[in-house]
Amino acid sequence: MEDEIAEVAVPAHIRLHQQKSPHSTEQYTGLLYDLILSGKTISRRINKAGLLDILGGTGEVNVQGENVQKLDEIANRILIYRMERCGALCAMASEEEPNFIPVSPEFPRGDYILIFDPLDGSSNIDVNINVGTIFSILRRPQGTSGDVCLEDLLQAGAQQVAAGYILYGPSTMLVFTTGQGVHGFTLDPGVGEFLLSHPDIRIPERGKIYSVNEGYSNCWDEAARQSVAYFKGTDNLAQAPYSSRYVGSLVADFHRTLLYGGIYMYPPVVEKPQGKLRLMCEAAPLAFLAEQAGGLASDGHRRIMDIVPDQLHARTPLFIGSTQDVAAVEAIYKRYK
Ligand code: P6P
């Protein structure tokens, strides 16, 4: 059976699962194909980065106020160039770009909107730690046509038609959902295809690992402090302290949480009451995956998928992972409401 699973590439898997999805259009399948091709191209550039002069920063600062790493910019350019030609999109938005990108009329356009973080965790690039591309796919609102306006992009995560990430690490993995469960594919460089390696991923109801940057604990609100104390103590459902793991790349920390269970937390801090992570290109796509795998994603009070962004680069606190672990945090936040 193992060999049979390993031979299922993404196109065959999409055809199999898309039959049940309202988005089984050729446009949509083409969108996923070009997104996957972009991931393979980025993976090849990352694997060669140590040999070519593309490590390090460009000296520029992005819209988030973060230093732009060369591979950040390369990944951003690869995705924008390829995806504006895929024929399925009317607009895109990148974590690296201040404004959304309408697809030029010179290219075939479609009904989908792609939101992405081209290379999440980029501060880890120079020390060879996992980084990843996170993507979210929306449809343009029913009844709209022609040029896209910003309001067409500002949709709650519950409106996503697909979401996923490509994790560049010891192996390159694609994990995505189209609303029919969560499936993981591992890139076979010899074949040049992502092959099904993790069918129907389910996140354990409760884990044994918590993931948070405790360096900011003096800046957290009391609810965040109590939440972390819950996982470090014995008064939790496991009746034992959880292990602490924090890579500093959201995609890597989330991928571990998805497979092993537990919780990833990025609480608000005094100077960032909305937290650091972006709602549309980080929290919402991962929330879609978490829920499709049987987990939860919350800002402490609300389901991430219910939050309607008020701006393209809206930020949100994030508590995501096993149902029982996220529910425990929400119960603590309820006490401090
Ligand atoms: P901190 C990377 O910049 C990122 O957006 C996520 O990948 C990561 O989880 C987080 O920031 C790390 O932030 O404040 O702990 O360094």
Short mmCIF file of C-alpha atoms and ligand atoms in Angstrom, two decimals:
data_model
loop_
_atom_site.label_atom_id
_atom_site.label_comp_id
_atom_site.label_asym_id
_atom_site.label_seq_id
_atom_site.Cartn_x
_atom_site.Cartn_y
_atom_site.Cartn_z
CA MET A 1 0.00 0.00 0.00
CA GLU A 2 2.89 2.36 0.82
CA ASP A 3 4.14 2.20 -2.79
CA GLU A 4 0.65 2.88 -4.12
CA ILE A 5 0.34 6.01 -1.89
CA ALA A 6 3.80 7.24 -2.90
CA GLU A 7 2.79 7.10 -6.56
CA VAL A 8 -0.15 9.49 -6.16
CA ALA A 9 1.01 12.89 -7.44
CA VAL A 10 -0.88 16.12 -6.81
CA PRO A 11 -2.80 16.33 -10.13
CA ALA A 12 -4.27 12.83 -9.66
CA HIS A 13 -5.11 13.61 -6.06
CA ILE A 14 -6.79 16.91 -6.98
CA ARG A 15 -8.87 15.18 -9.66
CA LEU A 16 -9.89 12.55 -7.12
CA HIS A 17 -10.86 15.07 -4.42
CA GLN A 18 -12.10 17.89 -6.62
CA GLN A 19 -14.98 15.79 -7.90
CA LYS A 20 -16.73 16.60 -4.60
CA SER A 21 -15.70 20.27 -4.57
CA PRO A 22 -17.64 23.14 -6.21
CA HIS A 23 -14.27 24.42 -7.40
CA SER A 24 -13.36 21.58 -9.72
CA THR A 25 -12.92 23.99 -12.61
CA GLU A 26 -10.00 23.80 -15.01
CA GLN A 27 -9.10 27.36 -13.86
CA TYR A 28 -8.79 26.18 -10.28
CA THR A 29 -6.74 23.08 -11.08
CA GLY A 30 -4.45 25.24 -13.21
CA LEU A 31 -4.06 27.69 -10.31
CA LEU A 32 -2.92 24.92 -7.98
CA TYR A 33 -0.58 23.53 -10.66
CA ASP A 34 1.20 26.89 -11.16
CA LEU A 35 1.37 27.45 -7.42
CA ILE A 36 3.04 24.07 -7.01
CA LEU A 37 5.45 24.80 -9.86
CA SER A 38 6.39 28.07 -8.14
CA GLY A 39 7.09 26.10 -4.96
CA LYS A 40 9.39 23.72 -6.81
CA THR A 41 11.28 26.69 -8.31
CA ILE A 42 11.65 28.37 -4.91
CA SER A 43 12.77 25.09 -3.36
CA ARG A 44 15.52 24.74 -5.97
CA ARG A 45 16.73 28.31 -5.30
CA ILE A 46 16.75 27.77 -1.53
CA ASN A 47 18.68 24.50 -1.84
CA LYS A 48 21.36 26.27 -3.90
CA ALA A 49 21.33 29.45 -1.76
CA GLY A 50 24.40 28.44 0.23
CA LEU A 51 26.38 28.07 -3.00
CA LEU A 52 25.21 31.26 -4.73
CA ASP A 53 25.37 34.79 -3.41
CA ILE A 54 21.63 34.96 -2.58
CA LEU A 55 21.79 34.66 1.17
CA GLY A 56 21.60 37.69 3.36
CA GLY A 57 19.51 40.84 3.19
CA THR A 58 18.91 43.25 0.33
CA GLY A 59 19.27 46.27 2.61
CA GLU A 60 15.60 47.14 1.96
CA VAL A 61 12.76 47.15 4.50
CA ASN A 62 9.30 45.75 3.55
CA VAL A 63 5.84 47.07 4.31
CA GLN A 64 5.98 45.16 7.61
CA GLY A 65 9.08 47.13 8.63
CA GLU A 66 11.18 43.94 8.35
CA ASN A 67 14.56 43.62 6.61
CA VAL A 68 14.00 41.98 3.21
CA GLN A 69 16.20 38.93 2.70
CA LYS A 70 17.34 38.23 -0.87
CA LEU A 71 15.51 34.88 -0.99
CA ASP A 72 12.39 36.69 0.27
CA GLU A 73 12.52 38.96 -2.76
CA ILE A 74 13.31 36.11 -5.15
CA ALA A 75 10.40 34.01 -3.86
CA ASN A 76 8.11 37.04 -4.06
CA ARG A 77 9.11 37.72 -7.68
CA ILE A 78 8.75 34.07 -8.71
CA LEU A 79 5.21 33.87 -7.34
CA ILE A 80 4.04 37.21 -8.76
CA TYR A 81 5.52 36.53 -12.23
CA ARG A 82 4.15 32.99 -12.57
CA MET A 83 0.79 33.45 -10.87
CA GLU A 84 -0.23 36.57 -12.81
CA ARG A 85 0.05 34.39 -15.94
CA CYS A 86 -1.82 31.33 -14.58
CA GLY A 87 -5.15 32.50 -16.05
CA ALA A 88 -7.15 31.86 -12.86
CA LEU A 89 -6.58 35.05 -10.87
CA CYS A 90 -8.11 38.52 -10.89
CA ALA A 91 -5.84 39.76 -8.08
CA MET A 92 -3.03 38.81 -5.70
CA ALA A 93 -1.64 40.13 -2.42
CA SER A 94 1.82 39.42 -1.00
CA GLU A 95 3.10 39.95 2.53
CA GLU A 96 6.03 41.72 0.83
CA GLU A 97 3.88 44.20 -1.13
CA PRO A 98 2.17 47.24 0.43
CA ASN A 99 -0.84 47.08 -1.92
CA PHE A 100 -2.75 44.30 -3.65
CA ILE A 101 -1.78 43.43 -7.21
CA PRO A 102 -4.60 43.44 -9.80
CA VAL A 103 -3.82 41.01 -12.64
CA SER A 104 -3.14 43.03 -15.78
CA PRO A 105 -5.69 42.73 -18.62
CA GLU A 106 -2.75 41.68 -20.83
CA PHE A 107 -2.99 38.27 -19.11
CA PRO A 108 -5.95 35.86 -19.04
CA ARG A 109 -7.84 36.55 -15.83
CA GLY A 110 -10.13 34.39 -13.67
CA ASP A 111 -12.30 34.53 -10.59
CA TYR A 112 -9.77 33.63 -7.88
CA ILE A 113 -7.68 35.77 -5.54
CA LEU A 114 -4.32 34.54 -4.20
CA ILE A 115 -2.94 35.84 -0.91
CA PHE A 116 0.54 34.67 0.08
CA ASP A 117 3.57 35.04 2.32
CA PRO A 118 6.34 34.17 -0.15
CA LEU A 119 8.91 33.10 2.40
CA ASP A 120 7.75 32.96 6.00
CA GLY A 121 10.48 32.66 8.62
CA SER A 122 12.96 34.49 6.42
CA SER A 123 15.02 35.64 9.42
CA ASN A 124 16.11 31.99 9.65
CA ILE A 125 17.27 31.70 6.05
CA ASP A 126 20.96 32.44 6.70
CA VAL A 127 21.20 29.75 9.39
CA ASN A 128 19.63 27.01 7.27
CA ILE A 129 16.46 26.62 9.34
CA ASN A 130 13.12 25.67 7.70
CA VAL A 131 11.23 28.45 5.94
CA GLY A 132 8.02 28.24 3.97
CA THR A 133 5.51 29.72 1.53
CA ILE A 134 1.98 30.14 2.92
CA PHE A 135 -0.96 30.63 0.55
CA SER A 136 -4.68 31.35 0.74
CA ILE A 137 -7.15 31.20 -2.16
CA LEU A 138 -10.38 33.20 -2.22
CA ARG A 139 -12.99 33.73 -4.93
CA ARG A 140 -13.93 37.23 -6.01
CA PRO A 141 -17.31 38.15 -4.42
CA GLN A 142 -20.36 36.91 -6.33
CA GLY A 143 -21.73 39.50 -8.76
CA THR A 144 -18.46 41.44 -9.14
CA SER A 145 -16.66 41.63 -12.49
CA GLY A 146 -14.00 43.69 -14.22
CA ASP A 147 -11.38 45.49 -12.14
CA VAL A 148 -10.97 44.32 -8.54
CA CYS A 149 -11.14 46.72 -5.58
CA LEU A 150 -9.48 46.26 -2.18
CA GLU A 151 -12.81 45.44 -0.51
CA ASP A 152 -13.07 42.36 -2.78
CA LEU A 153 -10.01 40.92 -1.00
CA LEU A 154 -11.01 41.75 2.59
CA GLN A 155 -12.89 38.48 3.22
CA ALA A 156 -13.05 36.36 6.39
CA GLY A 157 -10.99 33.16 6.42
CA ALA A 158 -14.21 31.15 6.28
CA GLN A 159 -14.53 32.27 2.64
CA GLN A 160 -11.28 30.54 1.59
CA VAL A 161 -11.65 27.88 -1.10
CA ALA A 162 -8.16 26.49 -0.50
CA ALA A 163 -5.12 27.11 1.70
CA GLY A 164 -1.76 25.54 2.35
CA TYR A 165 1.96 25.89 2.68
CA ILE A 166 5.16 24.63 1.12
CA LEU A 167 7.76 23.83 3.78
CA TYR A 168 11.40 24.00 2.65
CA GLY A 169 13.40 21.78 5.00
CA PRO A 170 15.22 18.43 5.05
CA SER A 171 12.55 17.56 2.48
CA THR A 172 10.23 19.97 0.67
CA MET A 173 6.61 19.34 1.60
CA LEU A 174 3.32 20.67 0.28
CA VAL A 175 0.41 20.58 2.74
CA PHE A 176 -2.94 21.91 1.56
CA THR A 177 -6.70 21.70 1.87
CA THR A 178 -9.49 22.43 -0.58
CA GLY A 179 -12.09 21.85 2.12
CA GLN A 180 -11.87 18.07 1.65
CA GLY A 181 -9.45 17.35 4.53
CA VAL A 182 -5.71 18.07 4.78
CA HIS A 183 -3.19 16.18 2.67
CA GLY A 184 0.62 16.24 2.67
CA PHE A 185 2.89 15.67 -0.33
CA THR A 186 6.68 15.27 -0.30
CA LEU A 187 8.77 16.45 -3.25
CA ASP A 188 10.68 13.63 -4.93
CA PRO A 189 13.53 15.58 -6.56
CA GLY A 190 14.28 12.59 -8.79
CA VAL A 191 10.78 12.63 -10.24
CA GLY A 192 10.24 16.40 -9.83
CA GLU A 193 6.77 15.74 -8.40
CA PHE A 194 5.11 16.17 -5.03
CA LEU A 195 3.96 12.65 -4.10
CA LEU A 196 1.26 11.89 -1.53
CA SER A 197 3.04 11.05 1.73
CA HIS A 198 0.57 12.17 4.42
CA PRO A 199 -3.01 11.41 3.33
CA ASP A 200 -5.84 12.89 5.42
CA ILE A 201 -3.80 14.48 8.24
CA ARG A 202 -5.66 14.64 11.57
CA ILE A 203 -4.36 16.75 14.47
CA PRO A 204 -4.48 14.96 17.87
CA GLU A 205 -7.23 16.27 20.16
CA ARG A 206 -4.60 17.18 22.76
CA GLY A 207 -0.82 17.40 22.46
CA LYS A 208 2.24 17.51 24.71
CA ILE A 209 4.08 20.49 23.17
CA TYR A 210 3.51 24.24 23.50
CA SER A 211 5.24 26.67 21.17
CA VAL A 212 5.68 30.37 22.03
CA ASN A 213 8.48 32.94 22.19
CA GLU A 214 8.80 33.27 25.98
CA GLY A 215 11.29 36.11 25.54
CA TYR A 216 8.27 38.43 25.36
CA SER A 217 6.58 37.11 28.52
CA ASN A 218 7.08 40.44 30.35
CA CYS A 219 5.10 42.16 27.57
CA TRP A 220 2.15 39.74 27.53
CA ASP A 221 -1.23 40.39 29.08
CA GLU A 222 -2.18 38.34 32.15
CA ALA A 223 -4.31 35.92 30.14
CA ALA A 224 -1.32 35.01 27.95
CA ARG A 225 0.88 34.55 31.01
CA GLN A 226 -1.75 32.30 32.63
CA SER A 227 -2.13 30.33 29.39
CA VAL A 228 1.60 29.55 29.16
CA ALA A 229 1.69 28.74 32.89
CA TYR A 230 -1.14 26.24 32.26
CA PHE A 231 1.01 24.29 29.78
CA LYS A 232 4.14 24.53 31.95
CA GLY A 233 2.35 23.30 35.07
CA THR A 234 0.62 20.07 36.12
CA ASP A 235 -2.89 21.51 36.40
CA ASN A 236 -3.65 20.72 32.75
CA LEU A 237 -5.44 17.83 31.08
CA ALA A 238 -2.17 15.89 30.76
CA GLN A 239 -1.49 16.52 34.49
CA ALA A 240 2.14 17.07 33.49
CA PRO A 241 4.21 19.90 31.99
CA TYR A 242 4.23 20.13 28.19
CA SER A 243 7.53 20.26 26.29
CA SER A 244 8.51 23.62 24.79
CA ARG A 245 9.53 23.87 21.12
CA TYR A 246 9.97 27.13 19.18
CA VAL A 247 11.70 27.27 15.78
CA GLY A 248 10.81 30.88 15.00
CA SER A 249 9.41 29.90 11.59
CA LEU A 250 5.62 29.80 11.80
CA VAL A 251 5.32 27.20 9.04
CA ALA A 252 7.76 24.84 10.81
CA ASP A 253 6.15 25.33 14.23
CA PHE A 254 2.69 24.86 12.73
CA HIS A 255 3.69 21.77 10.74
CA ARG A 256 4.98 20.09 13.90
CA THR A 257 1.79 21.10 15.76
CA LEU A 258 -0.37 19.72 12.91
CA LEU A 259 1.37 16.32 12.99
CA TYR A 260 2.15 15.95 16.71
CA GLY A 261 -0.62 18.06 18.28
CA GLY A 262 -0.21 20.73 20.95
CA ILE A 263 -0.45 24.47 20.51
CA TYR A 264 1.40 27.34 18.79
CA MET A 265 0.83 30.72 20.40
CA TYR A 266 1.65 34.26 19.32
CA PRO A 267 -0.11 36.37 21.98
CA PRO A 268 -0.58 40.12 21.72
CA VAL A 269 2.08 42.25 23.40
CA VAL A 270 1.64 45.72 24.88
CA GLU A 271 3.12 47.52 21.86
CA LYS A 272 1.37 45.15 19.39
CA PRO A 273 -2.17 44.61 20.81
CA GLN A 274 -3.09 42.92 17.52
CA GLY A 275 -0.06 40.65 17.75
CA LYS A 276 2.62 40.26 15.07
CA LEU A 277 1.22 37.66 12.67
CA ARG A 278 -0.77 38.68 9.57
CA LEU A 279 -4.37 37.59 9.41
CA MET A 280 -4.79 37.05 5.67
CA CYS A 281 -1.47 35.47 4.61
CA GLU A 282 -0.55 33.59 7.81
CA ALA A 283 -3.29 33.05 10.43
CA ALA A 284 -6.32 32.47 8.18
CA PRO A 285 -4.75 29.88 5.81
CA LEU A 286 -3.26 27.94 8.76
CA ALA A 287 -6.61 28.19 10.58
CA PHE A 288 -8.35 26.60 7.56
CA LEU A 289 -5.82 23.73 7.66
CA ALA A 290 -6.11 23.34 11.45
CA GLU A 291 -9.92 23.14 11.34
CA GLN A 292 -9.91 20.78 8.35
CA ALA A 293 -7.55 18.52 10.34
CA GLY A 294 -9.88 18.58 13.38
CA GLY A 295 -8.12 21.34 15.34
CA LEU A 296 -8.93 24.94 16.30
CA ALA A 297 -7.54 28.43 15.63
CA SER A 298 -8.47 31.43 17.79
CA ASP A 299 -7.33 34.94 18.65
CA GLY A 300 -8.11 34.09 22.28
CA HIS A 301 -11.72 35.19 21.97
CA ARG A 302 -12.89 34.47 18.40
CA ARG A 303 -12.47 31.84 15.72
CA ILE A 304 -9.74 33.13 13.36
CA MET A 305 -11.88 32.08 10.38
CA ASP A 306 -14.66 34.47 11.45
CA ILE A 307 -12.48 37.61 11.58
CA VAL A 308 -13.12 40.01 8.68
CA PRO A 309 -9.88 41.93 7.94
CA ASP A 310 -10.19 45.75 8.09
CA GLN A 311 -7.02 46.13 6.01
CA LEU A 312 -4.80 44.01 3.77
CA HIS A 313 -2.01 43.63 6.33
CA ALA A 314 -4.27 43.26 9.36
CA ARG A 315 -2.58 41.40 12.22
CA THR A 316 -4.02 39.06 14.83
CA PRO A 317 -3.00 37.19 17.97
CA LEU A 318 -2.92 33.46 17.18
CA PHE A 319 -3.58 30.36 19.28
CA ILE A 320 -3.70 27.32 16.95
CA GLY A 321 -3.49 23.55 17.31
CA SER A 322 -5.22 20.72 19.19
CA THR A 323 -8.85 21.34 20.07
CA GLN A 324 -8.46 20.73 23.80
CA ASP A 325 -5.32 22.88 24.07
CA VAL A 326 -6.78 25.88 22.18
CA ALA A 327 -10.07 25.54 24.12
CA ALA A 328 -8.07 25.70 27.38
CA VAL A 329 -6.56 29.04 26.30
CA GLU A 330 -9.96 30.42 25.28
CA ALA A 331 -11.34 29.45 28.73
CA ILE A 332 -8.50 31.39 30.38
CA TYR A 333 -9.04 34.43 28.11
CA LYS A 334 -12.75 34.31 28.96
CA ARG A 335 -11.84 34.85 32.62
CA TYR A 336 -9.93 38.01 31.70
CA LYS A 337 -12.48 39.42 29.25
P1 P6P B 1 9.42 36.29 16.87
C1 P6P B 1 8.73 35.15 10.99
O1 P6P B 1 9.11 36.51 10.83
C2 P6P B 1 7.39 35.13 11.70
O2 P6P B 1 6.46 35.89 11.01
C3 P6P B 1 6.93 33.69 11.87
O3 P6P B 1 7.42 32.86 10.89
C4 P6P B 1 7.47 33.32 13.22
O4 P6P B 1 6.66 32.36 13.88
C5 P6P B 1 7.46 34.63 13.98
O5 P6P B 1 7.55 35.67 13.01
C6 P6P B 1 8.62 34.72 14.93
O6 P6P B 1 8.49 35.96 15.59
O7 P6P B 1 8.85 37.60 17.39
O8 P6P B 1 9.21 35.15 17.86
O9 P6P B 1 10.82 36.35 16.35
#
